[in-house]
């Protein structure tokens, strides 16, 4: 008896293997892509039967599907099975803009809430320390355990999502996120808080690292900058929202309400993801499509209809880690400096994080404008090859390295902001001056964050989630260490000395994008996962 089945592709080239019993007749009509209802029965010179050998066909979104033949090798057992509806298996690249925008905004909101979770812990530290009778440094370990979970989980979950789909990972991780956030709100022990924060980091991590993979699933490289800019802006905006809101809750209510409010938002988020998020992984959609097709083939065969007209075979076949660590350092540095130098209360000191939100918003708008400016330049230069040929020969504006050109300049805002922050942190200097430096540093961090995500997405394409998980591991492990040493560093080195040390390191690291611009193609050429050009 002839069987039909599918296998996952041996590589992740957005395809699936389908096995069908072909007719000896070759159909040359290339106009029927997915609308099986338009298949017309055609006469054949040779009628296949149940002994006709099975042929394997690799299914992609561009594959022209086979036509059923009129050949019947046995008496029909019933009416011809109706063809399946394949519209829901369309390539994510071709989804309507409304659907893609809905998924993008839901993903960005999830990223914002996740980022707020990371920073909202610090305003509650003093109250938790008093309740459990431990030091502030010991309590801050809750940020470190969160970062450890945030760093480790994507190393497993990101590759899993590339094989088994984004949707089940998002839902399962979201449930873990919600349950453990609830545990943070009700725990009465310090060890319980540390364990719960670790698993909160595990659950929430997918809403940061995997969103870059979702963007790669939905958008081609030339359309990817604006979605990535919104995603990056949501991450930094949320980082400012977390301590700002938590500061008001901790001072006016108590530390448990910091976690209760987050639990409510996470619960709503998980419900929306479960109901409205669609699977975006192309290979998963194709595997499901092949399964539906093979089931239909089997139903036709069981009814006595054997054979398909197949198409002929002659057709077409540690830079970002430092910047993120500085971002986590601000959770302790900003309250310390503004409470010490300007006598701010807890909620006043954490209100300074509004400057981070302003910086993230400005950087997002600027990056979207820059991308459009670059697109217009590419269009202009393509029409005026003579005047720009020397420049275009020297720098390929269509390569992944093009994502780094603006960052080469804008990343300098990070060390500038650090020096500015340290050397204006005197009681005699108005508080607004160092607050503005926070916005400046945030814009520098944003440029690094966005450039890194775009560069990795363009370089690794369908393996983007795994690549982003690897860099997430580095930046979150380093980010988890910095809050533990921030207070001691700023007190022992002085505010000015600590800021100058960090600014000096940041200045040295601004060389990284320049190195990648000139040597990136050679570096990418050594990787079998990096395709070497944007698609």
XYZ file of C-alpha atoms in Angstrom:
535
model
C 0.000 0.000 0.000
C 1.335 3.393 -0.914
C 1.943 5.736 2.046
C 2.429 9.455 2.302
C 4.249 11.229 5.091
C 6.467 14.233 5.807
C 9.770 14.756 7.542
C 11.302 17.914 8.948
C 13.907 19.332 6.564
C 17.484 18.198 7.042
C 18.433 21.865 7.104
C 16.294 24.785 8.213
C 15.742 26.158 4.727
C 12.041 26.789 5.311
C 10.937 23.544 3.765
C 9.468 20.120 4.450
C 9.648 16.786 2.663
C 6.460 15.505 1.056
C 6.087 12.028 -0.478
C 3.575 11.540 -3.285
C 2.716 8.957 -5.878
C 3.289 10.718 -9.205
C 1.730 10.275 -12.577
C 4.077 9.625 -15.488
C 2.522 12.702 -17.112
C 4.449 15.942 -16.503
C 2.465 19.123 -16.022
C 4.187 22.320 -17.143
C 1.579 24.728 -15.785
C 3.314 26.940 -13.192
C 0.338 29.109 -12.287
C -1.174 26.992 -9.492
C 0.756 27.758 -6.340
C -1.563 27.115 -3.384
C -5.176 27.264 -4.586
C -5.995 23.569 -4.728
C -9.645 24.325 -5.455
C -8.609 25.427 -8.943
C -6.993 22.090 -9.776
C -8.483 20.669 -12.968
C -8.389 16.993 -13.812
C -6.347 16.274 -16.896
C -6.034 13.218 -19.053
C -2.855 11.155 -18.862
C -1.190 8.747 -21.175
C -0.263 6.353 -18.401
C -2.455 5.613 -15.394
C -0.587 5.044 -12.090
C -1.626 2.327 -9.660
C -0.879 1.385 -6.065
C 2.459 -0.109 -7.110
C 3.738 3.126 -8.651
C 6.946 4.166 -6.778
C 6.819 7.048 -4.352
C 8.749 10.194 -5.199
C 10.028 12.626 -2.584
C 9.447 16.345 -3.113
C 10.945 19.163 -1.059
C 8.256 21.678 -0.178
C 8.956 25.414 -0.019
C 6.612 28.394 -0.109
C 7.399 28.735 -3.820
C 6.730 25.080 -4.712
C 4.083 24.599 -7.408
C 1.718 21.983 -6.022
C 0.811 18.880 -8.065
C -2.466 18.454 -9.946
C -4.594 15.367 -9.287
C -4.921 13.134 -12.334
C -8.086 11.446 -13.587
C -6.416 8.087 -13.424
C -8.192 5.614 -11.125
C -6.573 2.281 -10.417
C -9.561 0.799 -8.610
C -13.272 1.285 -8.184
C -13.905 4.560 -6.307
C -14.985 4.022 -2.710
C -16.771 7.362 -2.484
C -16.692 10.944 -3.671
C -13.389 12.659 -4.375
C -12.043 14.205 -1.107
C -12.179 18.004 -1.163
C -8.807 19.760 -1.311
C -7.634 21.473 1.900
C -7.541 25.213 2.457
C -3.889 26.239 2.536
C -4.265 29.994 3.073
C -3.151 29.806 6.711
C 0.154 28.289 5.607
C 1.204 31.337 3.595
C 4.767 32.596 4.019
C 4.994 35.066 6.958
C 6.834 37.442 4.616
C 3.608 37.708 2.589
C 1.190 38.170 5.473
C -0.925 41.353 5.413
C 0.741 44.349 7.027
C -2.070 44.565 9.565
C -1.340 41.062 10.826
C 2.408 41.592 10.919
C 2.009 44.908 12.725
C -0.250 43.294 15.314
C 2.337 40.609 16.074
C 5.123 43.207 16.135
C 3.327 45.490 18.594
C 2.352 42.574 20.835
C 5.988 41.455 20.835
C 7.204 44.975 21.641
C 4.753 45.291 24.540
C 5.995 41.942 25.863
C 9.581 43.232 25.590
C 8.653 46.437 27.436
C 7.049 44.514 30.311
C 10.049 42.193 30.501
C 12.474 45.111 30.638
C 10.373 46.736 33.371
C 10.623 43.516 35.389
C 14.402 43.698 35.307
C 14.619 47.233 36.729
C 11.630 47.306 39.071
C 13.374 45.151 41.675
C 15.899 47.725 42.892
C 13.488 50.256 44.520
C 12.185 47.478 46.785
C 15.643 46.420 48.002
C 15.739 48.495 51.203
C 12.328 47.289 52.392
C 13.100 43.634 51.664
C 16.440 43.956 53.473
C 14.702 45.364 56.547
C 12.009 42.656 56.536
C 14.452 39.754 56.222
C 17.305 41.246 58.250
C 19.922 41.026 55.523
C 22.224 43.509 53.816
C 21.276 45.490 50.738
C 24.028 43.757 48.749
C 22.562 40.352 49.621
C 19.128 41.512 48.528
C 20.493 42.835 45.230
C 21.491 39.250 44.401
C 17.881 38.973 43.228
C 18.895 41.026 40.185
C 21.842 38.699 39.611
C 19.733 35.529 39.752
C 17.221 37.145 37.388
C 20.013 37.902 34.917
C 21.369 34.348 35.208
C 17.981 32.909 34.279
C 17.610 35.514 31.540
C 21.011 34.515 30.149
C 20.794 30.722 30.407
C 17.225 29.929 29.287
C 17.495 31.353 25.722
C 20.507 29.137 25.054
C 18.039 26.221 25.121
C 14.740 27.853 24.224
C 15.910 29.799 21.153
C 17.174 26.721 19.216
C 14.094 24.831 20.422
C 11.859 27.531 18.930
C 13.661 27.270 15.602
C 12.894 23.556 15.454
C 9.484 23.341 17.122
C 8.043 26.814 16.593
C 7.829 30.157 18.380
C 4.255 29.899 19.655
C 4.591 26.983 22.115
C 7.771 28.495 23.562
C 6.136 31.895 24.052
C 3.074 30.406 25.759
C 4.968 27.979 28.012
C 7.558 30.592 28.994
C 4.790 33.145 29.595
C 3.021 30.831 32.024
C 6.284 30.249 33.909
C 6.859 34.014 33.943
C 3.404 34.657 35.438
C 3.570 31.931 38.101
C 7.033 32.924 39.304
C 6.170 36.632 39.329
C 3.274 35.699 41.596
C 5.716 33.791 43.810
C 7.835 36.949 44.144
C 4.780 38.817 45.422
C 3.846 36.264 48.099
C 7.177 34.790 49.234
C 8.173 35.280 52.870
C 11.778 34.131 52.576
C 14.933 35.493 51.030
C 15.915 32.165 49.367
C 12.421 31.910 47.934
C 12.801 35.340 46.344
C 16.142 34.395 44.769
C 14.731 31.165 43.302
C 11.588 32.880 42.045
C 13.632 35.674 40.437
C 15.781 33.107 38.629
C 12.740 31.487 37.041
C 11.182 34.884 36.326
C 14.340 35.564 34.319
C 13.986 32.214 32.526
C 10.352 32.805 31.609
C 10.683 36.447 30.609
C 13.860 35.959 28.570
C 12.050 34.737 25.458
C 10.239 38.071 25.156
C 13.575 39.740 24.561
C 15.891 37.324 22.768
C 13.276 35.576 20.604
C 11.528 38.744 19.437
C 14.497 39.406 17.163
C 13.878 36.000 15.613
C 10.193 36.817 15.154
C 11.140 40.033 13.338
C 13.417 37.986 11.069
C 10.513 35.604 10.415
C 8.215 38.445 9.328
C 10.426 40.939 7.505
C 13.098 40.817 4.830
C 16.399 42.519 5.632
C 15.559 45.711 3.737
C 12.350 46.120 5.783
C 13.755 45.062 9.140
C 15.246 48.236 10.632
C 12.005 49.932 11.735
C 10.618 46.800 13.491
C 13.998 46.261 15.150
C 14.100 49.932 16.144
C 10.682 49.653 17.807
C 11.735 46.452 19.571
C 14.971 48.031 20.851
C 13.137 51.176 21.905
C 10.618 49.087 23.852
C 13.458 47.314 25.684
C 15.135 50.539 26.837
C 11.859 52.394 27.474
C 10.716 49.533 29.683
C 14.024 49.579 31.533
C 13.216 53.157 32.552
C 9.536 52.472 33.324
C 10.321 49.669 35.784
C 12.210 51.578 38.500
C 10.143 54.743 37.940
C 6.823 53.024 38.718
C 8.322 50.724 41.348
C 9.751 53.716 43.223
C 6.267 55.194 43.673
C 4.772 51.824 44.677
C 7.505 51.009 47.190
C 7.368 54.409 48.907
C 3.594 54.854 48.992
C 2.465 51.232 49.478
C 5.019 48.483 50.135
C 7.479 46.330 48.222
C 4.988 43.520 47.574
C 2.857 45.791 45.415
C 5.866 46.167 43.103
C 5.413 42.492 42.228
C 1.614 42.392 42.430
C 1.283 45.081 39.769
C 3.734 43.227 37.537
C 1.838 39.976 38.066
C -1.355 41.600 36.816
C 0.318 42.955 33.687
C 2.086 39.661 32.967
C -1.195 37.763 33.339
C -2.898 39.997 30.784
C 0.123 39.687 28.485
C 0.141 35.873 28.598
C -3.592 35.779 27.855
C -3.117 38.057 24.814
C -0.188 35.993 23.539
C -2.152 32.766 23.890
C -5.151 34.185 22.028
C -3.629 36.454 19.389
C -0.069 35.380 18.604
C 0.379 33.338 15.427
C 3.171 30.922 14.619
C 5.776 32.827 12.572
C 8.412 30.167 11.989
C 8.360 29.369 8.272
C 9.673 25.813 8.521
C 6.937 24.938 11.034
C 4.221 26.314 8.757
C 5.616 24.340 5.838
C 5.753 21.141 7.881
C 2.103 21.615 8.800
C 1.277 22.366 5.183
C 3.013 19.193 4.025
C 1.152 17.170 6.678
C -2.198 18.542 5.465
C -1.312 17.801 1.849
C -0.163 14.261 2.586
C -3.345 13.598 4.556
C -5.352 14.716 1.540
C -3.247 12.504 -0.739
C -3.949 9.535 1.529
C -7.689 10.249 1.560
C -7.722 10.359 -2.254
C -5.801 7.124 -2.432
C -8.124 5.405 0.045
C -11.037 6.476 -2.163
C -9.340 4.905 -5.184
C -7.930 8.064 -6.758
C -4.220 7.563 -7.333
C -1.684 9.797 -9.032
C -0.677 13.420 -9.428
C 0.768 15.400 -12.306
C 4.102 16.626 -11.013
C 6.054 19.639 -12.205
C 9.129 18.762 -14.229
C 12.448 18.544 -12.424
C 14.100 21.077 -14.760
C 12.550 24.087 -12.957
C 14.168 26.533 -10.431
C 15.217 24.913 -7.411
C 31.572 42.003 23.852
C 30.615 45.366 22.869
C 26.912 45.050 23.625
C 27.645 43.170 26.869
C 29.415 46.197 28.348
C 26.707 48.633 27.297
C 24.032 46.389 28.836
C 26.057 46.107 32.034
C 26.147 49.900 32.250
C 22.366 49.907 31.847
C 21.994 47.561 34.841
C 24.524 49.611 36.786
C 22.140 52.578 36.635
C 19.616 50.685 38.789
C 21.875 51.298 41.779
C 23.942 54.286 40.629
C 21.088 56.712 39.894
C 19.318 56.348 43.269
C 22.667 56.431 45.088
C 23.868 59.653 43.472
C 20.599 61.564 43.516
C 19.772 60.579 47.094
C 23.302 61.486 48.227
C 24.052 64.619 46.200
C 20.562 66.087 45.865
C 18.705 64.679 48.911
C 16.052 63.032 46.722
C 13.492 60.664 48.240
C 13.139 57.108 46.917
C 10.407 57.969 44.427
C 12.120 61.214 43.384
C 15.408 59.423 42.708
C 13.705 56.728 40.636
C 11.786 59.392 38.719
C 15.117 60.253 37.082
C 14.648 57.073 35.024
C 12.177 59.125 32.995
C 15.306 60.542 31.324
C 16.077 57.009 30.138
C 12.602 56.742 28.658
C 13.064 60.068 26.852
C 16.447 58.955 25.490
C 14.989 55.660 24.266
C 12.114 57.455 22.527
C 14.409 59.971 20.809
C 16.797 57.221 19.714
C 13.934 55.158 18.263
C 12.635 58.046 16.174
C 16.159 58.924 15.057
C 16.973 55.367 13.986
C 13.778 55.092 11.902
C 14.606 58.388 10.186
C 18.188 57.266 9.555
C 17.011 54.063 7.900
C 14.763 56.008 5.550
C 17.621 58.395 4.797
C 19.874 55.473 3.935
C 17.175 53.934 1.732
C 16.799 57.197 -0.183
C 20.555 57.401 -0.616
C 20.684 53.857 -1.989
C 17.926 54.702 -4.468
C 19.708 57.892 -5.510
C 23.089 56.203 -5.846
C 21.630 53.403 -7.975
C 20.470 56.070 -10.449
C 23.795 57.892 -10.372
C 26.335 55.118 -10.487
C 29.119 57.325 -11.864
C 29.180 59.906 -9.083
C 29.074 57.362 -6.285
C 30.895 54.401 -7.791
C 34.081 54.920 -5.789
C 32.204 55.096 -2.512
C 29.976 52.127 -3.346
C 33.019 50.061 -4.318
C 34.641 50.862 -0.985
C 31.560 50.227 1.196
C 28.725 47.820 0.433
C 25.549 49.465 1.726
C 23.561 46.249 1.243
C 25.783 44.155 3.538
C 25.105 43.391 7.216
C 27.909 45.810 8.065
C 25.704 48.661 6.797
C 23.774 48.236 10.063
C 26.860 49.489 11.917
C 27.612 52.722 10.068
C 25.436 54.982 12.211
C 26.466 53.099 15.356
C 30.115 53.896 14.651
C 29.312 57.521 15.484
C 26.337 57.261 17.829
C 27.902 54.674 20.145
C 30.219 57.463 21.344
C 27.206 58.885 23.191
C 27.644 56.126 25.798
C 31.107 57.168 27.074
C 30.196 60.846 26.630
C 27.155 60.325 28.842
C 29.185 58.434 31.446
C 31.800 61.192 31.762
C 29.014 63.770 31.809
C 27.135 61.877 34.533
C 30.152 61.509 36.807
C 31.559 64.999 36.547
C 28.246 66.775 37.086
C 27.256 64.724 40.150
C 27.988 67.484 42.655
C 25.428 69.052 45.034
C 26.190 72.446 43.518
C 25.171 71.282 40.012
C 21.402 71.314 39.278
C 19.959 67.793 39.220
C 18.699 68.220 35.669
C 22.283 68.261 34.334
C 23.244 64.686 35.337
C 19.693 63.603 34.491
C 20.243 64.729 30.909
C 23.429 62.662 30.801
C 21.283 59.577 31.481
C 19.324 60.317 28.306
C 22.599 60.741 26.385
C 23.992 57.414 27.629
C 20.696 55.690 26.838
C 20.877 56.863 23.239
C 24.387 55.420 23.000
C 23.265 52.106 24.502
C 20.297 52.047 22.130
C 22.503 52.495 19.054
C 24.697 49.588 20.188
C 21.705 47.398 21.041
C 19.918 48.017 17.743
C 23.048 47.663 15.609
C 23.916 44.353 17.269
C 20.433 42.891 16.853
C 20.197 43.987 13.224
C 23.711 42.799 12.405
C 23.136 39.335 13.900
C 19.705 39.007 12.267
C 21.140 39.916 8.844
C 24.127 37.621 9.306
C 22.448 34.501 10.679
C 18.935 34.901 9.212
C 16.903 31.861 10.249
C 19.309 31.104 13.070
C 18.909 34.658 14.406
C 17.256 33.547 17.651
C 20.203 31.309 18.520
C 22.718 34.020 17.675
C 20.804 36.579 19.735
C 20.577 34.105 22.614
C 24.370 33.768 22.621
C 24.955 37.517 22.832
C 22.142 37.761 25.399
C 24.019 35.297 27.581
C 27.114 37.506 27.574
C 25.346 40.788 28.250
C 23.022 39.474 30.943
C 25.720 37.606 32.848
C 27.827 40.765 32.925
C 24.753 42.873 33.650
C 23.918 40.661 36.625
C 27.333 41.241 38.200
C 27.438 45.033 37.958
C 24.618 45.808 40.457
C 26.512 43.847 43.125
C 29.577 46.089 42.893
C 28.022 49.415 41.892
C 27.601 50.973 45.335
C 31.056 49.900 46.530
C 32.688 51.090 43.308
C 31.070 54.521 43.344
C 31.796 55.048 47.044
C 35.398 53.832 46.956
C 36.401 55.436 43.661
C 34.138 58.478 44.143
C 31.338 59.266 41.750
C 33.718 60.974 39.353
C 36.348 58.234 39.444
C 33.888 55.374 38.870
C 32.166 57.188 36.001
C 35.550 58.002 34.436
C 36.628 54.347 34.640
C 33.474 53.203 32.903
C 33.678 56.035 30.382
C 37.250 55.040 29.538
C 36.258 51.430 28.905
C 33.335 52.620 26.813
C 35.653 54.821 24.774
C 37.928 51.876 23.974
C 34.964 49.731 22.957
C 33.765 52.290 20.431
C 36.416 50.776 18.162
C 34.378 47.555 17.878
C 31.893 48.706 15.189
C 34.759 50.154 13.131
C 36.563 46.808 13.252
C 33.419 44.966 12.154
C 32.782 47.428 9.326
C 36.185 46.750 7.773
C 36.739 43.104 8.761
C 33.166 41.830 9.199
C 32.910 40.074 5.793
C 36.126 38.178 6.498
C 34.907 37.194 9.975
C 31.502 36.091 8.670
C 33.175 34.047 5.971
C 34.568 31.714 8.629
C 31.118 30.678 9.884
C 29.048 28.002 8.173
C 25.891 29.498 9.712
C 26.520 33.041 8.468
C 25.283 33.263 4.881
C 27.460 36.274 4.148
C 24.785 38.541 2.703
C 21.435 39.958 3.659
C 18.263 38.332 2.324
